[in-house]
mmCIF file of C-alpha atoms and ligand atoms in Angstrom:
data_model
loop_
_atom_site.group_PDB
_atom_site.id
_atom_site.type_symbol
_atom_site.label_atom_id
_atom_site.label_comp_id
_atom_site.label_asym_id
_atom_site.label_seq_id
_atom_site.Cartn_x
_atom_site.Cartn_y
_atom_site.Cartn_z
ATOM 1 C CA MET A 195 -31.543 -41.500 -59.289
ATOM 2 C CA LEU A 196 -31.718 -37.989 -58.128
ATOM 3 C CA PHE A 197 -35.692 -38.206 -57.694
ATOM 4 C CA LEU A 198 -34.748 -41.390 -55.451
ATOM 5 C CA ALA A 199 -32.282 -39.552 -53.328
ATOM 6 C CA LEU A 200 -34.886 -36.698 -53.176
ATOM 7 C CA LEU A 201 -37.622 -39.151 -52.167
ATOM 8 C CA VAL A 202 -35.281 -40.934 -49.615
ATOM 9 C CA LYS A 203 -34.557 -37.513 -48.105
ATOM 10 C CA VAL A 204 -38.126 -36.288 -47.884
ATOM 11 C CA THR A 205 -39.053 -39.595 -46.203
ATOM 12 C CA TRP A 206 -36.103 -39.093 -43.941
ATOM 13 C CA ILE A 207 -37.336 -35.631 -42.810
ATOM 14 C CA LEU A 208 -40.926 -36.758 -42.387
ATOM 15 C CA ALA A 209 -39.853 -39.616 -40.110
ATOM 16 C CA ALA A 210 -37.602 -37.326 -38.146
ATOM 17 C CA GLU A 211 -40.452 -34.836 -37.566
ATOM 18 C CA GLY A 212 -42.751 -37.569 -36.784
ATOM 19 C CA GLY A 213 -44.296 -37.509 -40.287
ATOM 20 C CA HIS A 214 -46.010 -33.851 -39.951
ATOM 21 C CA HIS A 215 -44.813 -30.579 -40.663
ATOM 22 C CA TRP A 216 -45.496 -28.034 -38.095
ATOM 23 C CA THR A 217 -45.239 -24.337 -37.415
ATOM 24 C CA TYR A 218 -46.519 -21.730 -34.836
ATOM 25 C CA GLU A 219 -48.906 -19.815 -37.188
ATOM 26 C CA GLY A 220 -50.815 -20.628 -40.261
ATOM 27 C CA PRO A 221 -52.342 -23.851 -41.561
ATOM 28 C CA HIS A 222 -50.011 -26.086 -39.585
ATOM 29 C CA GLY A 223 -49.934 -23.724 -36.531
ATOM 30 C CA GLN A 224 -50.216 -24.619 -32.952
ATOM 31 C CA ASP A 225 -54.157 -24.564 -33.131
ATOM 32 C CA HIS A 226 -53.751 -27.536 -35.484
ATOM 33 C CA TRP A 227 -50.992 -29.399 -33.567
ATOM 34 C CA PRO A 228 -53.472 -31.865 -32.011
ATOM 35 C CA ALA A 229 -54.838 -33.057 -35.316
ATOM 36 C CA SER A 230 -51.369 -34.688 -35.974
ATOM 37 C CA TYR A 231 -49.972 -34.918 -32.497
ATOM 38 C CA PRO A 232 -52.874 -35.853 -30.292
ATOM 39 C CA GLU A 233 -50.928 -35.260 -26.986
ATOM 40 C CA CYS A 234 -50.775 -31.631 -27.975
ATOM 41 C CA GLY A 235 -54.474 -31.476 -27.024
ATOM 42 C CA SER A 236 -54.298 -33.362 -23.708
ATOM 43 C CA ASP A 237 -54.608 -31.793 -20.340
ATOM 44 C CA ALA A 238 -51.231 -31.548 -18.809
ATOM 45 C CA GLN A 239 -49.607 -29.256 -21.365
ATOM 46 C CA SER A 240 -46.875 -26.496 -21.237
ATOM 47 C CA PRO A 241 -46.048 -23.653 -21.108
ATOM 48 C CA ILE A 242 -48.539 -22.204 -18.542
ATOM 49 C CA ASP A 243 -49.085 -18.811 -17.081
ATOM 50 C CA ILE A 244 -48.080 -19.191 -13.560
ATOM 51 C CA GLN A 245 -50.367 -17.139 -11.349
ATOM 52 C CA THR A 246 -48.391 -16.594 -8.093
ATOM 53 C CA VAL A 247 -51.570 -16.119 -5.966
ATOM 54 C CA SER A 248 -52.619 -19.595 -6.631
ATOM 55 C CA VAL A 249 -49.132 -21.446 -6.435
ATOM 56 C CA THR A 250 -48.636 -23.849 -3.466
ATOM 57 C CA PHE A 251 -45.671 -22.978 -1.343
ATOM 58 C CA ASP A 252 -43.675 -26.358 -0.500
ATOM 59 C CA PRO A 253 -41.092 -25.758 2.101
ATOM 60 C CA GLU A 254 -39.902 -29.241 1.290
ATOM 61 C CA LEU A 255 -38.749 -28.585 -2.150
ATOM 62 C CA PRO A 256 -35.039 -29.086 -2.162
ATOM 63 C CA ALA A 257 -32.741 -26.647 -3.860
ATOM 64 C CA LEU A 258 -31.882 -27.329 -7.369
ATOM 65 C CA GLN A 259 -28.192 -27.863 -7.899
ATOM 66 C CA PRO A 260 -26.822 -27.759 -11.485
ATOM 67 C CA HIS A 261 -23.562 -29.885 -11.477
ATOM 68 C CA GLY A 262 -20.781 -29.747 -13.842
ATOM 69 C CA TYR A 263 -22.257 -26.730 -15.571
ATOM 70 C CA ASP A 264 -19.230 -24.578 -14.946
ATOM 71 C CA GLN A 265 -16.929 -27.315 -16.118
ATOM 72 C CA PRO A 266 -18.302 -28.268 -19.603
ATOM 73 C CA GLY A 267 -15.238 -30.116 -20.804
ATOM 74 C CA THR A 268 -13.014 -29.700 -23.473
ATOM 75 C CA GLU A 269 -15.183 -31.053 -26.456
ATOM 76 C CA PRO A 270 -16.617 -28.662 -28.812
ATOM 77 C CA LEU A 271 -20.402 -28.233 -28.598
ATOM 78 C CA ASP A 272 -22.810 -28.834 -31.535
ATOM 79 C CA LEU A 273 -24.991 -25.647 -32.310
ATOM 80 C CA LEU A 274 -27.744 -26.503 -34.834
ATOM 81 C CA ASN A 275 -30.518 -24.411 -36.395
ATOM 82 C CA ASN A 276 -33.435 -27.239 -36.612
ATOM 83 C CA GLY A 277 -35.805 -24.905 -38.286
ATOM 84 C CA HIS A 278 -37.778 -24.464 -35.027
ATOM 85 C CA THR A 279 -35.139 -23.108 -32.801
ATOM 86 C CA VAL A 280 -31.523 -22.929 -32.241
ATOM 87 C CA GLN A 281 -30.046 -25.935 -30.095
ATOM 88 C CA LEU A 282 -26.772 -26.666 -28.331
ATOM 89 C CA SER A 283 -26.105 -30.158 -27.464
ATOM 90 C CA LEU A 284 -24.930 -30.745 -23.970
ATOM 91 C CA PRO A 285 -22.629 -33.520 -22.477
ATOM 92 C CA PRO A 286 -24.118 -35.661 -19.668
ATOM 93 C CA THR A 287 -21.352 -34.482 -17.334
ATOM 94 C CA LEU A 288 -23.948 -31.737 -16.679
ATOM 95 C CA TYR A 289 -26.675 -33.096 -14.558
ATOM 96 C CA LEU A 290 -29.135 -31.796 -11.864
ATOM 97 C CA GLY A 291 -29.262 -32.407 -8.183
ATOM 98 C CA GLY A 292 -32.145 -31.855 -5.961
ATOM 99 C CA LEU A 293 -34.508 -34.065 -7.829
ATOM 100 C CA ALA A 294 -35.732 -37.525 -6.932
ATOM 101 C CA GLN A 295 -33.468 -39.061 -9.818
ATOM 102 C CA LYS A 296 -30.417 -38.103 -11.545
ATOM 103 C CA TYR A 297 -31.132 -36.071 -14.668
ATOM 104 C CA VAL A 298 -28.526 -35.598 -17.087
ATOM 105 C CA ALA A 299 -28.337 -32.724 -19.649
ATOM 106 C CA ALA A 300 -28.926 -33.331 -23.335
ATOM 107 C CA GLN A 301 -29.525 -30.019 -25.054
ATOM 108 C CA LEU A 302 -30.630 -26.559 -24.524
ATOM 109 C CA HIS A 303 -32.524 -24.192 -26.891
ATOM 110 C CA LEU A 304 -34.477 -20.949 -27.053
ATOM 111 C CA HIS A 305 -37.796 -19.395 -27.642
ATOM 112 C CA TRP A 306 -38.287 -15.708 -28.757
ATOM 113 C CA GLY A 307 -40.574 -13.269 -30.439
ATOM 114 C CA GLN A 308 -39.925 -10.823 -33.261
ATOM 115 C CA LYS A 309 -38.392 -7.460 -33.279
ATOM 116 C CA GLY A 310 -40.851 -4.575 -32.551
ATOM 117 C CA SER A 311 -43.454 -6.751 -30.955
ATOM 118 C CA PRO A 312 -43.495 -7.737 -27.336
ATOM 119 C CA GLY A 313 -43.252 -11.127 -25.872
ATOM 120 C CA GLY A 314 -41.091 -14.245 -26.751
ATOM 121 C CA SER A 315 -41.063 -16.129 -23.826
ATOM 122 C CA GLU A 316 -43.173 -19.359 -23.402
ATOM 123 C CA HIS A 317 -43.995 -19.414 -19.566
ATOM 124 C CA GLN A 318 -45.642 -16.346 -18.219
ATOM 125 C CA ILE A 319 -45.706 -15.189 -14.516
ATOM 126 C CA ASP A 320 -48.810 -13.282 -13.426
ATOM 127 C CA SER A 321 -49.435 -13.144 -17.247
ATOM 128 C CA GLU A 322 -46.114 -11.249 -17.873
ATOM 129 C CA THR A 323 -44.216 -12.360 -20.743
ATOM 130 C CA THR A 324 -40.476 -11.515 -21.255
ATOM 131 C CA ALA A 325 -38.415 -11.254 -24.397
ATOM 132 C CA ALA A 326 -37.142 -14.798 -24.668
ATOM 133 C CA GLU A 327 -36.803 -18.017 -22.929
ATOM 134 C CA LEU A 328 -34.213 -20.585 -22.320
ATOM 135 C CA HIS A 329 -34.848 -24.358 -21.936
ATOM 136 C CA ILE A 330 -32.231 -26.716 -20.795
ATOM 137 C CA VAL A 331 -33.393 -30.335 -21.160
ATOM 138 C CA HIS A 332 -32.344 -33.243 -19.258
ATOM 139 C CA TYR A 333 -33.503 -36.890 -18.902
ATOM 140 C CA ASP A 334 -33.665 -39.387 -16.080
ATOM 141 C CA SER A 335 -30.527 -41.347 -16.847
ATOM 142 C CA GLU A 336 -31.109 -43.818 -13.918
ATOM 143 C CA SER A 337 -34.337 -45.032 -15.524
ATOM 144 C CA TYR A 338 -33.732 -44.446 -19.222
ATOM 145 C CA ASP A 339 -30.704 -44.909 -21.514
ATOM 146 C CA SER A 340 -31.485 -42.061 -23.724
ATOM 147 C CA LEU A 341 -33.260 -38.802 -24.199
ATOM 148 C CA SER A 342 -35.866 -40.358 -26.696
ATOM 149 C CA ASN A 343 -36.645 -43.159 -24.576
ATOM 150 C CA ALA A 344 -37.308 -40.971 -21.720
ATOM 151 C CA ALA A 345 -39.216 -38.376 -23.604
ATOM 152 C CA GLN A 346 -42.438 -40.297 -23.627
ATOM 153 C CA ARG A 347 -42.506 -41.389 -19.936
ATOM 154 C CA PRO A 348 -43.894 -39.665 -17.074
ATOM 155 C CA GLN A 349 -41.097 -37.387 -15.342
ATOM 156 C CA GLY A 350 -38.755 -38.859 -17.775
ATOM 157 C CA LEU A 351 -37.494 -35.230 -18.589
ATOM 158 C CA ALA A 352 -36.748 -32.370 -16.300
ATOM 159 C CA VAL A 353 -36.497 -29.045 -18.020
ATOM 160 C CA LEU A 354 -35.103 -25.765 -16.497
ATOM 161 C CA GLY A 355 -37.066 -22.534 -17.868
ATOM 162 C CA VAL A 356 -35.150 -19.452 -17.704
ATOM 163 C CA LEU A 357 -37.115 -16.223 -18.557
ATOM 164 C CA ILE A 358 -34.876 -13.781 -20.371
ATOM 165 C CA GLU A 359 -35.453 -9.930 -20.458
ATOM 166 C CA VAL A 360 -33.483 -7.146 -21.871
ATOM 167 C CA GLY A 361 -31.296 -5.407 -19.629
ATOM 168 C CA GLU A 362 -28.425 -2.762 -19.849
ATOM 169 C CA ASN A 363 -25.452 -4.841 -20.382
ATOM 170 C CA GLU A 364 -24.447 -7.555 -22.896
ATOM 171 C CA ASN A 365 -24.649 -11.055 -21.122
ATOM 172 C CA PRO A 366 -21.219 -12.777 -22.057
ATOM 173 C CA ALA A 367 -22.612 -16.368 -21.447
ATOM 174 C CA TYR A 368 -25.309 -15.874 -23.922
ATOM 175 C CA GLU A 369 -22.846 -14.378 -26.257
ATOM 176 C CA HIS A 370 -21.108 -17.900 -26.537
ATOM 177 C CA ILE A 371 -24.165 -18.906 -28.612
ATOM 178 C CA LEU A 372 -25.478 -15.902 -30.153
ATOM 179 C CA SER A 373 -22.204 -15.027 -31.776
ATOM 180 C CA HIS A 374 -22.396 -18.211 -33.727
ATOM 181 C CA LEU A 375 -25.707 -17.633 -35.285
ATOM 182 C CA HIS A 376 -24.619 -16.143 -38.461
ATOM 183 C CA GLU A 377 -22.897 -19.661 -39.172
ATOM 184 C CA ILE A 378 -26.101 -21.685 -38.983
ATOM 185 C CA LYS A 379 -28.631 -19.086 -40.715
ATOM 186 C CA HIS A 380 -30.578 -21.828 -42.460
ATOM 187 C CA LYS A 381 -32.410 -24.711 -41.382
ATOM 188 C CA ASP A 382 -30.318 -28.040 -40.836
ATOM 189 C CA GLN A 383 -27.106 -26.026 -40.588
ATOM 190 C CA LYS A 384 -24.833 -26.901 -37.941
ATOM 191 C CA THR A 385 -21.608 -25.397 -36.385
ATOM 192 C CA SER A 386 -19.193 -26.214 -33.356
ATOM 193 C CA VAL A 387 -18.951 -23.970 -30.459
ATOM 194 C CA PRO A 388 -16.043 -24.094 -27.911
ATOM 195 C CA PRO A 389 -17.291 -25.149 -24.440
ATOM 196 C CA PHE A 390 -18.308 -22.502 -21.897
ATOM 197 C CA ASN A 391 -19.812 -22.144 -18.443
ATOM 198 C CA VAL A 392 -23.327 -22.994 -18.961
ATOM 199 C CA ARG A 393 -24.035 -21.741 -15.532
ATOM 200 C CA GLY A 394 -23.696 -18.189 -16.818
ATOM 201 C CA LEU A 395 -26.991 -18.747 -18.714
ATOM 202 C CA LEU A 396 -29.005 -19.190 -15.523
ATOM 203 C CA PRO A 397 -30.167 -16.357 -13.333
ATOM 204 C CA GLN A 398 -27.821 -15.488 -10.363
ATOM 205 C CA GLN A 399 -30.382 -16.812 -7.960
ATOM 206 C CA LEU A 400 -31.787 -20.124 -8.069
ATOM 207 C CA GLU A 401 -33.327 -20.566 -4.912
ATOM 208 C CA GLN A 402 -36.768 -19.085 -6.078
ATOM 209 C CA PHE A 403 -38.190 -21.402 -8.564
ATOM 210 C CA PHE A 404 -41.792 -22.934 -9.606
ATOM 211 C CA ARG A 405 -42.244 -26.472 -10.157
ATOM 212 C CA TYR A 406 -44.998 -28.380 -12.125
ATOM 213 C CA ASN A 407 -45.705 -31.383 -14.196
ATOM 214 C CA GLY A 408 -46.153 -30.357 -18.110
ATOM 215 C CA SER A 409 -45.184 -31.338 -21.445
ATOM 216 C CA LEU A 410 -42.690 -30.617 -24.176
ATOM 217 C CA THR A 411 -43.831 -27.156 -25.721
ATOM 218 C CA THR A 412 -43.480 -28.527 -29.172
ATOM 219 C CA PRO A 413 -44.860 -31.359 -31.108
ATOM 220 C CA PRO A 414 -45.400 -34.337 -30.122
ATOM 221 C CA CYS A 415 -45.910 -32.501 -26.857
ATOM 222 C CA TYR A 416 -45.293 -35.552 -24.786
ATOM 223 C CA GLN A 417 -46.420 -34.841 -20.995
ATOM 224 C CA SER A 418 -43.181 -35.939 -19.571
ATOM 225 C CA VAL A 419 -41.528 -32.904 -18.281
ATOM 226 C CA LEU A 420 -40.984 -32.203 -14.672
ATOM 227 C CA TRP A 421 -40.673 -28.427 -15.038
ATOM 228 C CA THR A 422 -38.723 -25.989 -13.040
ATOM 229 C CA VAL A 423 -39.346 -22.229 -13.993
ATOM 230 C CA PHE A 424 -36.958 -19.880 -12.189
ATOM 231 C CA ASN A 425 -38.620 -16.576 -10.564
ATOM 232 C CA GLN A 426 -35.620 -14.409 -11.419
ATOM 233 C CA ARG A 427 -34.809 -13.629 -14.853
ATOM 234 C CA ALA A 428 -31.620 -13.648 -16.923
ATOM 235 C CA GLN A 429 -30.636 -10.622 -18.991
ATOM 236 C CA ILE A 430 -29.318 -9.817 -22.401
ATOM 237 C CA SER A 431 -28.777 -6.703 -24.055
ATOM 238 C CA LYS A 432 -31.190 -5.322 -26.612
ATOM 239 C CA GLY A 433 -28.467 -5.869 -29.231
ATOM 240 C CA GLN A 434 -28.208 -9.471 -28.173
ATOM 241 C CA LEU A 435 -32.029 -9.879 -28.362
ATOM 242 C CA GLU A 436 -32.060 -8.449 -31.909
ATOM 243 C CA LYS A 437 -29.380 -10.984 -32.896
ATOM 244 C CA LEU A 438 -31.571 -13.807 -31.794
ATOM 245 C CA GLN A 439 -34.521 -12.282 -33.416
ATOM 246 C CA GLU A 440 -33.011 -11.531 -36.907
ATOM 247 C CA THR A 441 -30.318 -13.965 -37.819
ATOM 248 C CA LEU A 442 -31.929 -17.238 -38.372
ATOM 249 C CA PHE A 443 -34.227 -18.685 -41.014
ATOM 250 C CA ALA A 444 -36.764 -21.483 -40.694
ATOM 251 C CA THR A 445 -36.009 -22.755 -44.154
ATOM 252 C CA GLU A 446 -33.188 -24.575 -45.813
ATOM 253 C CA GLU A 447 -33.059 -22.242 -48.968
ATOM 254 C CA GLU A 448 -35.046 -19.497 -50.850
ATOM 255 C CA PRO A 449 -37.552 -18.347 -50.320
ATOM 256 C CA SER A 450 -36.189 -17.936 -46.928
ATOM 257 C CA GLU A 451 -38.686 -17.515 -43.920
ATOM 258 C CA PRO A 452 -37.326 -15.741 -40.948
ATOM 259 C CA LEU A 453 -37.278 -17.857 -37.721
ATOM 260 C CA VAL A 454 -39.299 -15.729 -35.353
ATOM 261 C CA GLN A 455 -42.019 -16.046 -32.878
ATOM 262 C CA ASN A 456 -41.374 -19.684 -32.045
ATOM 263 C CA HIS A 457 -43.267 -19.537 -28.818
ATOM 264 C CA ARG A 458 -46.230 -21.486 -27.745
ATOM 265 C CA ALA A 459 -49.379 -19.941 -26.132
ATOM 266 C CA PRO A 460 -49.940 -20.694 -22.513
ATOM 267 C CA GLN A 461 -51.962 -23.917 -22.068
ATOM 268 C CA PRO A 462 -54.616 -24.408 -19.390
ATOM 269 C CA LEU A 463 -53.475 -25.533 -15.825
ATOM 270 C CA ASN A 464 -56.563 -27.802 -15.536
ATOM 271 C CA GLN A 465 -56.250 -29.815 -12.237
ATOM 272 C CA ARG A 466 -52.538 -29.347 -11.830
ATOM 273 C CA THR A 467 -50.766 -27.671 -8.819
ATOM 274 C CA VAL A 468 -47.931 -25.377 -9.239
ATOM 275 C CA PHE A 469 -45.508 -25.445 -6.409
ATOM 276 C CA ALA A 470 -43.158 -22.629 -5.437
ATOM 277 C CA SER A 471 -39.877 -23.009 -3.512
ATOM 278 C CA PHE A 472 -40.489 -19.656 -1.854
ATOM 279 C CA MET A 473 -43.034 -17.507 -0.094
ATOM 280 C CA GLN A 474 -44.102 -14.762 -2.101
ATOM 281 C CA ALA A 475 -42.134 -11.645 -1.157
ATOM 282 C CA GLY A 476 -42.804 -8.078 -1.894
ATOM 283 C CA PRO A 477 -46.222 -6.397 -1.961
ATOM 284 C CA LEU A 478 -49.193 -8.665 -2.366
ATOM 285 C CA TYR A 479 -51.241 -5.931 -4.084
ATOM 286 C CA THR A 480 -50.059 -3.375 -6.845
ATOM 287 C CA THR A 481 -50.147 0.240 -6.060
ATOM 288 C CA GLY A 482 -53.382 0.758 -7.953
ATOM 289 C CA GLU A 483 -55.010 -2.062 -5.965
ATOM 290 C CA MET A 484 -53.528 -0.597 -2.769
ATOM 291 C CA LEU A 485 -55.052 2.660 -3.739
ATOM 292 C CA GLY A 486 -58.442 1.144 -4.554
ATOM 293 C CA LEU A 487 -58.257 -0.693 -1.232
ATOM 294 C CA GLY A 488 -57.621 2.622 0.562
ATOM 295 C CA VAL A 489 -60.420 4.473 -1.005
ATOM 296 C CA GLY A 490 -62.747 1.490 -0.415
ATOM 297 C CA ILE A 491 -62.074 1.420 3.240
ATOM 298 C CA VAL A 492 -62.425 5.219 3.522
ATOM 299 C CA VAL A 493 -65.737 5.223 1.589
ATOM 300 C CA GLY A 494 -66.984 2.212 3.517
ATOM 301 C CA CYS A 495 -66.210 3.819 6.806
ATOM 302 C CA LEU A 496 -67.986 6.877 5.759
ATOM 303 C CA CYS A 497 -71.055 5.021 4.766
ATOM 304 C CA LEU A 498 -71.089 3.159 8.123
ATOM 305 C CA LEU A 499 -70.661 6.293 10.066
ATOM 306 C CA LEU A 500 -73.669 7.877 7.966
ATOM 307 C CA ALA A 501 -75.772 4.816 8.638
ATOM 308 C CA ILE A 502 -75.069 4.781 12.419
ATOM 309 C CA TYR A 503 -75.848 8.646 12.471
ATOM 310 C CA PHE A 504 -79.043 8.365 10.725
ATOM 311 C CA ILE A 505 -80.047 5.272 12.683
ATOM 312 C CA ALA A 506 -79.259 7.069 15.922
ATOM 313 C CA ARG A 507 -81.288 10.184 14.752
ATOM 314 C CA LYS A 508 -84.219 7.895 13.982
ATOM 315 C CA ILE A 509 -84.101 6.215 17.167
ATOM 316 C CA ARG A 510 -83.962 9.592 19.119
ATOM 317 C CA LYS A 511 -86.847 10.947 16.984
ATOM 318 C CA LYS A 512 -88.846 7.967 17.882
ATOM 319 C CA ARG A 513 -88.139 8.187 21.655
ATOM 320 C CA LEU A 514 -88.995 11.883 21.414
ATOM 321 C CA GLY A 515 -92.121 10.724 19.446
ATOM 322 C CA ASN A 516 -93.142 8.368 22.218
ATOM 323 C CA ARG A 517 -92.489 11.057 24.843
ATOM 324 C CA LYS A 518 -94.654 13.432 23.063
ATOM 325 C CA SER A 519 -97.631 11.007 22.779
ATOM 326 C CA VAL A 520 -97.259 10.237 26.427
ATOM 327 C CA VAL A 521 -97.276 13.944 27.142
ATOM 328 C CA PHE A 522 -100.407 14.168 25.061
ATOM 329 C CA THR A 523 -102.068 11.176 26.487
ATOM 330 C CA SER A 524 -101.491 12.491 29.959
ATOM 331 C CA ALA A 525 -102.625 15.902 28.708
ATOM 332 C CA ARG A 526 -105.875 14.543 27.468
ATOM 333 C CA ALA A 527 -106.294 12.643 30.561
ATOM 334 C CA THR A 528 -105.971 15.798 32.529
ATOM 335 C CA THR A 529 -108.645 17.269 30.431
ATOM 336 C CA GLU A 530 -111.029 14.532 30.764
ATOM 337 C CA ALA A 531 -110.464 14.444 34.398
HETATM 338 C C1 NAG B 149 -46.053 -34.979 -10.918
HETATM 339 O O1 NAG B 149 -46.985 -36.132 -10.986
HETATM 340 C C2 NAG B 149 -46.557 -37.119 -10.286
HETATM 341 C C3 NAG B 149 -47.279 -38.453 -10.434
HETATM 342 O O2 NAG B 149 -48.758 -38.199 -10.485
HETATM 343 C C4 NAG B 149 -46.664 -36.857 -8.764
HETATM 344 O O3 NAG B 149 -46.268 -37.745 -7.769
HETATM 345 C C5 NAG B 149 -45.660 -35.630 -8.418
HETATM 346 O O4 NAG B 149 -46.118 -35.045 -7.170
HETATM 347 C C6 NAG B 149 -46.321 -34.542 -9.339
HETATM 348 N N1 NAG B 149 -45.297 -33.426 -9.223
HETATM 349 C C7 NAG B 149 -45.655 -32.091 -9.245
HETATM 350 C C8 NAG B 149 -44.561 -31.277 -9.054
HETATM 351 O O5 NAG B 149 -46.855 -31.805 -9.340
#
């Protein structure tokens, strides 16, 4: 009987995960995802390293408006450790304006690194990683009746990506999630959190963002996501980051395996275009590049001046030489005469 129950549970878990166990490192790590989940090896995957010199400014991109984020209702929200991340369920009263369809919220979750090692975000901007990243997952509710039905369709999902860095102050919005992590230390543990203002998890400025077509960053890696990655970062304190890095386990029981480094490496952009809602402000070049450029210009000018000087000298010499030969010829002419 117990055996049967166990078998049912194993089957259920396998079914829930699409049949294959996956991790970020090791024999089931991200390099092996395509073997079990073919779409993970496809050509429009996420995350990406956004190179700001290569993005296309699109003045037509409408501002993104999160609706209902600041009124999350009265129902408590489910917070789950699913073994891969910490995930908060969101009600469909939260939705996005500024996209071609109405996308309603379904859940949010986080990606992070490990104490003592840099990085943790999935997206990068100019090859810069940050400590963590928030993903708020929405689905096209006009075309599909559920998240799972939308998740396999082109642009079925719209995900907001927020890069999170460490700042001076504790971020009270993130504390609504982080203060409950100790209640869901192990995989498949769930708790309820009181509703809170989800807008507080986003950066202050929403006007500057990048937009591209990509995928889920975890198996089965469906290429169904219209991504919006904000240029401005959110900030949490060092203590908050450490709580995220040190509280959760990826396993149900002993031996416990810490839930860390749950971020996928950047994927090739291939033929895709990344659009930006804004023109690159600030210096186009770093100080080092500016210095290099300055030195280059000065050296270049010097070389040019030297070249002109030598050419001028050569021309003068040649003229003098010509004149001498003329004198010589005429001298000879005189002698001969
Ligand atoms: C995403 O792909 C669709 C279909 O190919 C295209 O119409 C749309 O412009 C693309 N959006 C972005 C942001 O690249």
